[in-house]
Coordinates of C-alpha atoms in Angstrom, one line a residue:
X1 CA -4.2 10.1 8.1
X2 CA -3.9 6.5 6.3
X3 CA -6.0 3.8 8.1
X4 CA -5.4 1.3 5.7
X5 CA -2.3 -0.1 3.9
X6 CA -3.7 -2.6 1.2
X7 CA -1.8 -5.6 0.1
X8 CA 0.5 -5.4 -2.7
X9 CA 1.6 -9.1 -2.9
X10 CA 0.4 -11.8 -5.4
X11 CA -1.8 -10.0 -7.5
X12 CA -1.9 -9.9 -11.2
X13 CA -0.8 -8.0 -12.9
X14 CA 2.0 -7.3 -10.6
X15 CA 1.6 -4.1 -8.4
X16 CA 2.7 -1.0 -10.0
X17 CA 5.2 1.8 -8.7
X18 CA 2.4 4.1 -8.2
X19 CA 1.0 1.4 -5.5
X20 CA 4.4 0.9 -4.0
X21 CA 5.2 4.4 -3.5
X22 CA 1.2 5.2 -2.2
X23 CA 2.2 2.2 0.2
X24 CA 5.4 3.9 1.5
X25 CA 3.8 7.2 1.3
X26 CA 0.7 6.1 3.6
X27 CA 3.3 3.9 6.1
X28 CA 6.0 7.3 6.5
X29 CA 2.5 9.4 7.3
X30 CA 1.2 6.8 10.0
X31 CA 4.8 6.8 11.6
X32 CA 5.7 10.3 11.1
X33 CA 1.8 11.4 13.0
X34 CA 1.6 13.7 10.0
X35 CA 0.3 13.8 6.5
X36 CA 2.5 16.7 5.4
X37 CA 5.9 17.3 7.2
X38 CA 7.1 20.8 8.1
X39 CA 9.7 22.4 5.5
X40 CA 12.3 21.2 7.9
X41 CA 10.9 17.8 7.7
X42 CA 10.2 17.5 4.1
X43 CA 13.5 16.0 3.0
X44 CA 13.5 13.5 5.1
X45 CA 10.3 12.6 5.1
X46 CA 11.0 12.3 0.5
X47 CA 13.7 10.1 1.5
X48 CA 12.1 8.0 3.8
X49 CA 9.2 7.7 1.1
X50 CA 11.5 6.5 -1.7
X51 CA 13.6 4.4 0.6
X52 CA 10.6 2.9 1.8
X53 CA 9.5 2.5 -1.8
X54 CA 12.5 1.2 -3.0
X55 CA 13.2 -2.1 -0.3
X56 CA 9.1 -2.7 -1.0
X57 CA 9.5 -2.9 -4.5
X58 CA 12.1 -5.3 -4.1
X59 CA 10.1 -7.5 -1.3
X60 CA 7.5 -7.8 -3.5
X61 CA 9.7 -9.2 -6.7
X62 CA 11.7 -11.8 -4.2
X63 CA 8.6 -13.4 -2.2
X64 CA 7.6 -16.3 -3.6
X65 CA 3.6 -17.0 -4.3
X66 CA 2.5 -20.6 -3.5
X67 CA -1.6 -19.9 -4.4
X68 CA -2.7 -18.3 -7.6
X69 CA -2.6 -14.6 -8.2
X70 CA -5.4 -12.7 -7.3
X71 CA -8.0 -10.7 -9.6
X72 CA -7.4 -7.6 -8.6
X73 CA -11.2 -7.2 -9.5
X74 CA -12.9 -9.8 -7.7
X75 CA -10.8 -9.1 -4.7
X76 CA -11.9 -5.3 -5.1
X77 CA -15.9 -6.7 -5.4
X78 CA -15.5 -8.9 -2.5
X79 CA -14.3 -5.6 -0.1
X80 CA -17.2 -4.0 -1.5
X81 CA -19.8 -7.1 -0.6
X82 CA -17.7 -7.3 3.0
X83 CA -18.4 -3.2 3.4
X84 CA -21.7 -3.3 2.9
X85 CA -22.6 -6.5 4.9
X86 CA -20.8 -4.7 8.0
X87 CA -22.4 -1.2 7.6
X88 CA -26.0 -2.5 6.9
X89 CA -25.7 -4.6 9.8
X90 CA -24.6 -1.5 12.4

């Protein structure tokens, strides 16, 4: 089950279609309470993922950023540093 949907807005390069789809999949998994739907629910599950990915792509395209785009590598390094600090203190 997903634990975290990552921010996709204001990165350079922009979020890929795969990243948007992965976020939509995480969202649908979270709200449906399942990582793999039953055969009876597969069509509805996949349709929801596709629709959410579609509207998410539109949202990302329409948002206006007032700050410079973030660098993915720098953000990943910062996240690792925060994680190391948090788990080292435990």
